[in-house]
Short mmCIF file of C-alpha atoms and ligand atoms in Angstrom, two decimals:
data_model
loop_
_atom_site.label_atom_id
_atom_site.label_comp_id
_atom_site.label_asym_id
_atom_site.label_seq_id
_atom_site.Cartn_x
_atom_site.Cartn_y
_atom_site.Cartn_z
CA UNK A 1 110.16 134.83 178.90
CA UNK A 2 110.26 137.81 176.53
CA UNK A 3 113.45 138.18 174.55
CA UNK A 4 114.41 141.34 172.67
CA UNK A 5 114.69 139.67 169.21
CA UNK A 6 111.07 138.42 169.46
CA UNK A 7 109.89 141.92 170.40
CA UNK A 8 111.72 143.49 167.47
CA UNK A 9 110.30 140.85 165.12
CA UNK A 10 106.84 141.77 166.37
CA UNK A 11 107.28 145.52 166.02
CA UNK A 12 107.81 146.12 169.74
CA UNK A 13 104.96 143.87 170.90
CA UNK A 14 105.67 141.16 173.43
CA UNK A 15 104.76 137.66 172.18
CA UNK A 16 101.88 137.68 174.71
CA UNK A 17 100.51 140.97 173.32
CA UNK A 18 100.92 139.73 169.74
CA UNK A 19 99.08 136.50 170.54
CA UNK A 20 96.19 138.19 172.31
CA UNK A 21 95.73 141.06 169.83
CA UNK A 22 96.75 139.64 166.46
CA UNK A 23 97.12 135.82 166.34
CA UNK A 24 94.12 134.46 164.41
CA UNK A 25 92.55 137.94 164.66
CA UNK A 26 94.20 140.91 162.98
CA UNK A 27 96.96 141.61 160.46
CA UNK A 28 100.16 143.22 161.70
CA UNK A 29 102.63 145.15 159.56
CA UNK A 30 106.12 145.43 161.02
CA UNK A 31 108.69 147.71 159.43
CA UNK A 32 112.31 146.57 159.87
CA UNK A 33 111.29 143.37 161.68
CA UNK A 34 114.76 142.05 160.82
CA UNK A 35 116.99 145.04 159.98
CA UNK A 36 119.48 144.29 157.22
CA UNK A 37 117.70 141.04 156.30
CA UNK A 38 118.83 139.57 152.99
CA UNK A 39 117.04 136.23 152.93
CA UNK A 40 118.34 132.78 153.76
CA UNK A 41 119.08 131.73 150.17
CA UNK A 42 120.16 133.45 146.96
CA UNK A 43 118.13 133.39 143.75
CA UNK A 44 120.53 130.81 142.27
CA UNK A 45 120.25 128.60 145.37
CA UNK A 46 116.45 128.81 145.12
CA UNK A 47 116.56 127.84 141.43
CA UNK A 48 118.83 124.91 142.35
CA UNK A 49 116.31 123.73 144.98
CA UNK A 50 113.46 124.06 142.44
CA UNK A 51 115.36 121.70 140.12
CA UNK A 52 115.37 118.87 142.71
CA UNK A 53 112.72 116.18 142.67
CA UNK A 54 112.71 115.90 146.50
CA UNK A 55 111.72 119.58 146.83
CA UNK A 56 108.19 120.89 146.26
CA UNK A 57 108.16 123.84 143.87
CA UNK A 58 105.60 125.70 141.76
CA UNK A 59 105.74 128.27 139.02
CA UNK A 60 102.86 130.73 138.62
CA UNK A 61 102.67 132.95 135.55
CA UNK A 62 100.18 135.74 134.93
CA UNK A 63 98.94 136.54 131.46
CA UNK A 64 96.43 139.40 131.69
CA UNK A 65 93.99 138.31 134.38
CA UNK A 66 94.69 134.61 133.73
CA UNK A 67 97.09 132.50 135.80
CA UNK A 68 98.97 129.34 134.89
CA UNK A 69 100.43 126.89 137.40
CA UNK A 70 103.21 124.36 136.82
CA UNK A 71 104.73 121.99 139.38
CA UNK A 72 108.50 121.36 139.65
CA UNK A 73 111.11 120.07 139.36
CA UNK A 74 112.20 122.73 136.84
CA UNK A 75 115.40 122.79 134.81
CA UNK A 76 117.59 125.71 135.87
CA UNK A 77 118.09 126.66 132.22
CA UNK A 78 114.29 126.87 131.76
CA UNK A 79 113.96 129.11 134.82
CA UNK A 80 116.65 131.44 133.48
CA UNK A 81 114.77 131.71 130.16
CA UNK A 82 111.50 132.92 131.74
CA UNK A 83 110.10 136.27 130.48
CA UNK A 84 111.25 139.46 132.25
CA UNK A 85 107.89 140.05 134.00
CA UNK A 86 104.90 138.48 135.74
CA UNK A 87 106.00 135.14 137.10
CA UNK A 88 106.70 133.73 140.57
CA UNK A 89 108.64 130.64 141.58
CA UNK A 90 107.60 129.23 144.97
CA UNK A 91 109.69 126.67 146.85
CA UNK A 92 108.28 124.97 149.97
CA UNK A 93 110.18 123.45 152.89
CA UNK A 94 113.37 125.47 152.26
CA UNK A 95 114.18 125.04 155.97
CA UNK A 96 114.75 121.32 155.35
CA UNK A 97 117.62 122.09 152.98
CA UNK A 98 119.30 125.22 154.33
CA UNK A 99 120.68 125.91 157.81
CA UNK A 100 120.07 129.65 157.32
CA UNK A 101 116.42 128.97 156.43
CA UNK A 102 116.04 126.68 159.45
CA UNK A 103 117.58 129.38 161.68
CA UNK A 104 115.09 131.91 160.29
CA UNK A 105 112.15 129.61 161.06
CA UNK A 106 113.47 129.08 164.59
CA UNK A 107 113.37 132.84 165.23
CA UNK A 108 109.63 132.28 165.60
CA UNK A 109 110.23 130.28 168.77
CA UNK A 110 107.65 132.34 170.67
CA UNK A 111 105.18 129.95 168.98
CA UNK A 112 105.20 126.23 169.80
CA UNK A 113 107.21 124.01 167.46
CA UNK A 114 104.11 121.81 167.16
CA UNK A 115 102.38 124.64 165.25
CA UNK A 116 105.26 125.68 163.02
CA UNK A 117 105.12 124.18 159.55
CA UNK A 118 107.74 125.33 157.08
CA UNK A 119 109.53 128.16 155.38
CA UNK A 120 108.45 128.80 151.80
CA UNK A 121 110.56 131.15 149.70
CA UNK A 122 109.28 132.79 146.53
CA UNK A 123 111.19 134.64 143.85
CA UNK A 124 109.13 136.92 141.62
CA UNK A 125 109.94 138.89 138.49
CA UNK A 126 108.47 142.44 138.44
CA UNK A 127 104.67 142.23 138.26
CA UNK A 128 104.73 138.61 139.52
CA UNK A 129 102.29 137.32 142.12
CA UNK A 130 100.02 134.37 142.84
CA UNK A 131 96.84 136.46 142.64
CA UNK A 132 94.33 137.58 145.27
CA UNK A 133 93.60 134.65 147.58
CA UNK A 134 93.33 133.63 151.22
CA UNK A 135 95.18 130.96 153.17
CA UNK A 136 93.61 128.77 155.82
CA UNK A 137 96.50 129.19 158.25
CA UNK A 138 98.46 132.04 159.86
CA UNK A 139 101.43 133.30 157.90
CA UNK A 140 104.27 135.77 158.38
CA UNK A 141 105.37 137.25 155.04
CA UNK A 142 108.90 138.49 155.43
CA UNK A 143 110.41 140.48 152.58
CA UNK A 144 113.93 139.31 151.79
CA UNK A 145 115.01 141.34 148.76
CA UNK A 146 113.38 143.82 146.40
CA UNK A 147 109.95 145.30 147.06
CA UNK A 148 106.52 143.73 147.06
CA UNK A 149 103.22 145.58 147.26
CA UNK A 150 100.72 143.80 149.50
CA UNK A 151 97.04 144.61 149.43
CA UNK A 152 95.11 142.81 152.15
CA UNK A 153 92.11 142.77 154.46
CA UNK A 154 89.29 140.70 155.82
CA UNK A 155 86.34 140.27 153.48
CA UNK A 156 83.11 138.36 153.80
CA UNK A 157 82.99 136.98 150.27
CA UNK A 158 85.67 134.32 149.95
CA UNK A 159 84.24 132.69 146.83
CA UNK A 160 86.84 131.54 144.33
CA UNK A 161 87.10 131.78 140.56
CA UNK A 162 85.84 128.41 139.35
CA UNK A 163 88.14 128.14 136.33
CA UNK A 164 91.55 129.08 137.81
CA UNK A 165 94.29 126.46 138.38
CA UNK A 166 95.02 127.97 141.80
CA UNK A 167 92.93 129.61 144.51
CA UNK A 168 91.98 133.05 143.14
CA UNK A 169 89.28 135.18 144.77
CA UNK A 170 86.38 136.06 142.53
CA UNK A 171 86.14 139.52 144.14
CA UNK A 172 88.94 141.28 146.02
CA UNK A 173 88.24 144.35 148.14
CA UNK A 174 91.40 145.03 150.17
CA UNK A 175 91.25 147.60 152.96
CA UNK A 176 95.04 147.95 153.37
CA UNK A 177 97.89 148.58 151.00
CA UNK A 178 101.59 148.52 151.90
CA UNK A 179 104.83 148.12 149.97
CA UNK A 180 107.35 146.00 151.87
CA UNK A 181 111.13 146.27 151.48
CA UNK A 182 113.89 144.00 152.79
CA UNK A 183 113.35 143.13 156.46
CA UNK A 184 109.72 144.32 156.57
CA UNK A 185 107.13 141.75 157.62
CA UNK A 186 103.38 141.29 157.35
CA UNK A 187 101.49 138.88 159.61
CA UNK A 188 98.16 137.68 158.23
CA UNK A 189 95.61 135.63 160.17
CA UNK A 190 93.78 132.70 158.52
CA UNK A 191 91.24 133.62 155.83
CA UNK A 192 92.57 137.16 155.39
CA UNK A 193 92.40 138.05 151.70
CA UNK A 194 95.73 139.17 150.23
CA UNK A 195 97.59 139.79 147.01
CA UNK A 196 101.31 140.48 146.78
CA UNK A 197 102.71 141.89 143.55
CA UNK A 198 106.44 142.26 142.97
CA UNK A 199 107.37 145.90 142.39
CA UNK A 200 110.89 144.87 141.37
CA UNK A 201 112.43 141.42 141.16
CA UNK A 202 111.96 140.29 144.74
CA UNK A 203 112.16 137.44 147.19
CA UNK A 204 109.63 136.78 149.97
CA UNK A 205 109.81 134.28 152.84
CA UNK A 206 106.55 132.82 154.17
CA UNK A 207 106.66 131.37 157.66
CA UNK A 208 103.68 129.03 157.66
CA UNK A 209 101.84 127.18 160.41
CA UNK A 210 100.21 123.78 160.64
CA UNK A 211 96.46 123.73 160.91
CA UNK A 212 95.26 120.27 159.95
CA UNK A 213 91.68 119.65 158.98
CA UNK A 214 89.96 117.54 161.64
CA UNK A 215 89.06 115.10 158.86
CA UNK A 216 92.79 114.67 158.02
CA UNK A 217 93.55 114.10 161.71
CA UNK A 218 90.73 111.56 161.96
CA UNK A 219 92.03 109.60 158.98
CA UNK A 220 95.59 109.64 160.36
CA UNK A 221 94.26 108.57 163.77
CA UNK A 222 92.44 105.62 162.22
CA UNK A 223 95.72 104.59 160.55
CA UNK A 224 97.41 104.82 163.96
CA UNK A 225 94.69 102.63 165.51
CA UNK A 226 95.01 100.11 162.67
CA UNK A 227 98.67 99.60 163.60
CA UNK A 228 97.93 98.98 167.28
CA UNK A 229 94.66 97.04 167.16
CA UNK A 230 95.00 93.40 168.17
CA UNK A 231 91.71 91.47 168.49
CA UNK A 232 91.88 87.79 169.44
CA UNK A 233 89.59 85.04 168.10
CA UNK A 234 87.64 84.34 164.94
CA UNK A 235 83.94 84.53 164.13
CA UNK A 236 82.03 81.36 165.13
CA UNK A 237 78.34 80.40 165.32
CA UNK A 238 77.99 76.95 166.97
CA UNK A 239 74.25 77.69 167.52
CA UNK A 240 73.44 78.11 163.78
CA UNK A 241 69.93 76.86 162.74
CA UNK A 242 68.55 76.23 159.22
CA UNK A 243 66.39 79.11 157.85
CA UNK A 244 64.56 80.00 154.65
CA UNK A 245 65.49 83.75 154.50
CA UNK A 246 69.09 82.84 153.74
CA UNK A 247 69.96 86.28 152.31
CA UNK A 248 69.23 88.00 155.59
CA UNK A 249 72.18 89.15 157.69
CA UNK A 250 71.23 87.64 160.99
CA UNK A 251 70.87 89.98 164.01
CA UNK A 252 72.92 87.54 166.09
CA UNK A 253 75.77 87.82 163.60
CA UNK A 254 75.58 91.62 163.82
CA UNK A 255 75.63 91.49 167.63
CA UNK A 256 78.61 89.13 167.74
CA UNK A 257 80.61 91.34 165.39
CA UNK A 258 79.60 94.46 167.34
CA UNK A 259 80.81 92.82 170.56
CA UNK A 260 84.13 91.86 168.98
CA UNK A 261 84.71 95.31 167.47
CA UNK A 262 83.94 97.03 170.76
CA UNK A 263 87.31 95.57 171.77
CA UNK A 264 88.88 98.38 169.70
CA UNK A 265 89.55 100.89 172.42
CA UNK A 266 91.25 104.24 172.65
CA UNK A 267 91.60 106.79 175.38
CA UNK A 268 93.36 110.10 176.03
CA UNK A 269 96.74 108.34 176.16
CA UNK A 270 96.15 106.73 172.74
CA UNK A 271 95.28 110.14 171.30
CA UNK A 272 98.30 111.82 172.93
CA UNK A 273 100.59 109.15 171.52
CA UNK A 274 99.01 109.47 168.08
CA UNK A 275 99.37 113.25 168.14
CA UNK A 276 103.03 113.21 169.17
CA UNK A 277 103.91 110.68 166.49
CA UNK A 278 101.83 112.47 163.87
CA UNK A 279 103.30 115.91 164.59
CA UNK A 280 106.88 114.63 164.43
CA UNK A 281 106.42 112.50 161.31
CA UNK A 282 109.22 113.53 158.91
CA UNK A 283 108.10 115.66 155.97
CA UNK A 284 107.67 113.81 152.66
CA UNK A 285 111.01 113.31 150.93
CA UNK A 286 113.06 113.47 154.13
CA UNK A 287 115.50 110.56 154.37
CA UNK A 288 117.91 110.44 157.29
CA UNK A 289 121.33 109.04 156.35
CA UNK A 290 123.44 107.20 158.90
CA UNK A 291 126.68 109.14 159.56
CA UNK A 292 130.08 107.37 159.79
CA UNK A 293 129.93 104.96 162.73
CA UNK A 294 131.13 106.28 166.09
CA UNK A 295 131.47 104.09 169.18
CA UNK A 296 129.46 105.11 172.22
CA UNK A 297 132.54 106.22 174.24
CA UNK A 298 133.81 108.25 171.25
CA UNK A 299 130.34 109.81 170.86
CA UNK A 300 130.20 110.64 174.58
CA UNK A 301 133.63 112.32 174.39
CA UNK A 302 132.60 114.25 171.32
CA UNK A 303 129.39 115.67 172.76
CA UNK A 304 131.10 116.49 176.06
CA UNK A 305 133.54 118.59 174.01
CA UNK A 306 131.22 120.13 171.38
CA UNK A 307 127.64 119.70 172.59
CA UNK A 308 124.93 118.17 170.45
CA UNK A 309 122.24 119.53 168.13
CA UNK A 310 119.28 118.08 166.29
CA UNK A 311 119.50 117.66 162.54
CA UNK A 312 117.47 120.54 161.04
CA UNK A 313 114.97 118.02 159.63
CA UNK A 314 114.42 116.26 162.99
CA UNK A 315 111.22 116.97 164.86
CA UNK A 316 111.48 116.38 168.62
CA UNK A 317 108.47 117.11 170.84
CA UNK A 318 107.32 115.91 174.24
CA UNK A 319 104.25 115.83 176.46
CA UNK A 320 103.85 114.96 180.14
CA UNK A 321 104.73 111.32 179.65
CA UNK A 322 106.43 110.74 176.33
CA UNK A 323 109.10 111.94 173.98
CA UNK A 324 108.39 111.95 170.24
CA UNK A 325 111.10 111.96 167.60
CA UNK A 326 110.54 111.70 163.87
CA UNK A 327 107.32 109.72 164.14
CA UNK A 328 108.46 107.42 166.95
CA UNK A 329 108.08 107.67 170.72
CA UNK A 330 109.46 106.52 174.05
CA UNK A 331 108.40 107.07 177.66
CA UNK A 332 110.17 110.16 179.00
CA UNK A 333 112.88 108.72 181.25
CA UNK A 334 113.12 110.13 184.77
CA UNK A 335 116.90 110.50 184.60
CA UNK A 336 117.96 112.90 181.87
CA UNK A 337 114.39 114.18 181.37
CA UNK A 338 115.32 117.85 181.84
CA UNK A 339 118.19 117.62 179.34
CA UNK A 340 116.03 115.84 176.75
CA UNK A 341 113.26 118.44 177.09
CA UNK A 342 115.87 121.20 176.78
CA UNK A 343 117.21 119.55 173.62
CA UNK A 344 113.66 119.55 172.23
CA UNK A 345 113.00 123.19 173.20
CA UNK A 346 116.37 124.67 172.18
CA UNK A 347 117.30 122.05 169.59
CA UNK A 348 120.80 121.77 171.04
CA UNK A 349 122.61 120.97 174.26
CA UNK A 350 125.83 122.65 175.30
CA UNK A 351 129.07 120.76 175.96
CA UNK A 352 128.53 121.46 179.66
CA UNK A 353 125.00 119.93 179.51
CA UNK A 354 126.39 116.87 177.75
CA UNK A 355 129.26 116.37 180.19
CA UNK A 356 126.82 115.58 183.02
CA UNK A 357 124.25 113.42 181.17
CA UNK A 358 123.18 110.10 182.73
CA UNK A 359 124.67 107.13 180.85
CA UNK A 360 121.22 106.05 179.60
CA UNK A 361 120.63 109.49 178.04
CA UNK A 362 124.00 109.41 176.29
CA UNK A 363 123.10 105.93 175.01
CA UNK A 364 119.78 107.25 173.70
CA UNK A 365 121.51 110.18 171.96
CA UNK A 366 124.07 107.78 170.51
CA UNK A 367 121.22 105.74 169.06
CA UNK A 368 119.69 108.90 167.53
CA UNK A 369 123.11 109.78 166.13
CA UNK A 370 123.35 106.36 164.46
CA UNK A 371 119.99 106.99 162.78
CA UNK A 372 121.16 110.37 161.45
CA UNK A 373 118.71 112.34 163.64
CA UNK A 374 121.44 114.59 165.10
CA UNK A 375 123.55 117.23 163.42
CA UNK A 376 126.74 115.35 162.69
CA UNK A 377 128.76 118.49 162.09
CA UNK A 378 128.30 119.88 165.63
C1 SIN B 1 104.31 134.59 147.56
O1 SIN B 1 105.29 134.52 148.29
O2 SIN B 1 104.39 135.00 146.40
C2 SIN B 1 102.94 134.18 147.99
C3 SIN B 1 102.79 134.08 149.42
C4 SIN B 1 101.31 134.15 149.79
O3 SIN B 1 100.59 134.97 149.29
O4 SIN B 1 100.87 133.38 150.63
CO1 CO B 2 98.93 133.56 150.67
#
C-alpha cells in the first residue's frame, strides 16, 4: 500500500523503490520532505527535556578541532549561558515525551515498527556539530529549523581518532555537500561518513533504527533462557570409588553434568518469543502509571464512543502465534485477532472497531488500560 505522504517524504519514491535503491545502500537527499515543517518541540521544550534525569541528553562543544562531551541532565540556566557558537545539545527518545514527536516517528510507518528506534532532536548554535563520524544504523536527518550543512559520503577508512571523547573520524573525505533548511531530509545508510555543521542556530531531528549487535542479542537471549529453564534433580554419584588422583575432575562427573545440561532446550518458538519480548521491552526510564480506575463496563462504553489508542511509550508487536506488549506476551486469541493486529499496526482502533469487539478482547484491553499501556486521554 503506497500512500501519498510516504512518497512525498521519500522525494517521490515509493517505499518499495526507496527500500530497493537506498535502504542500507545509498544516501538520499529529499528537498521539502515535509513542507512547512517546524519540528515537534521548541528550543525551550528541548532544554526542559534535557534537564530531566529520566531523559538521555548530551552536550558536545567544539574548541578548535577538539570536542568535549558532557552527559545530562543539564540545568536550564546553564544551557542558556552557553557561548554563542559551536555547541550542540542532543536529546534522545523525544518521542517518549511528546505526542508531536511520536507522530513524527510514526510517519515512517513504511518501515516495520520492530526496526524503528527513537527520535533524537538536536539543537545547535551556529558552527555547532558532533564532528565527522559514522553511525552503525540507518538514519533520516530531518531539518526542523535553521540551516545545517551536511557533508557526507561512503569512505573506506573508518578509523577513529583515538583521543576523542566521542566517535570522530581520523580522516574525512566527503563526496557530497548539501545545506538543508526546514523540512529538508537526508537519509544515510549505516557506516556512511557524515558531518553536519549548523549554519545558523538550528534544530535537527534524527529518526533512528534498531540494529542490535548479535552479541547483545545473544546475551539477552541467555537471560531469557535463564528465566524459563527448569531442570529437575540434583547431582548424585552413588557409584563413587576411592582414588588417589583426588584433584582430577572425573570424566563421569563431566558426563553426568553434560547430560543434565542438555535438558536446556530451545527451538524456533523459544527464539520467536524471546524476540517479541525483547523488541517490546520498554525503553529505560519508562514507567507506566495506572490511570484512575474504570470498571470494565464503563471502559467498554468509553471505547465504543471514543475508540482506543496505545500510549505513545507502549510497544505492541505480533507474529504468527503471539502478541507482545511491553516485554510481555500472550497467545494471539482467535476471536478479536484482527482488531488486536490492527491496534498494533495503526496504534489505535476506531469507536466503530471497538463497538464490535468480542468480550474477551475488551477484557484484555481493559487490563492493558489498568496497567497504563493505553492512551487514557483518547
Ligand atoms: C546532530 O543532530 O547533530 C547529529 C546527528 C548525527 O550526525 O547523527
Ligand atoms: Co550521525
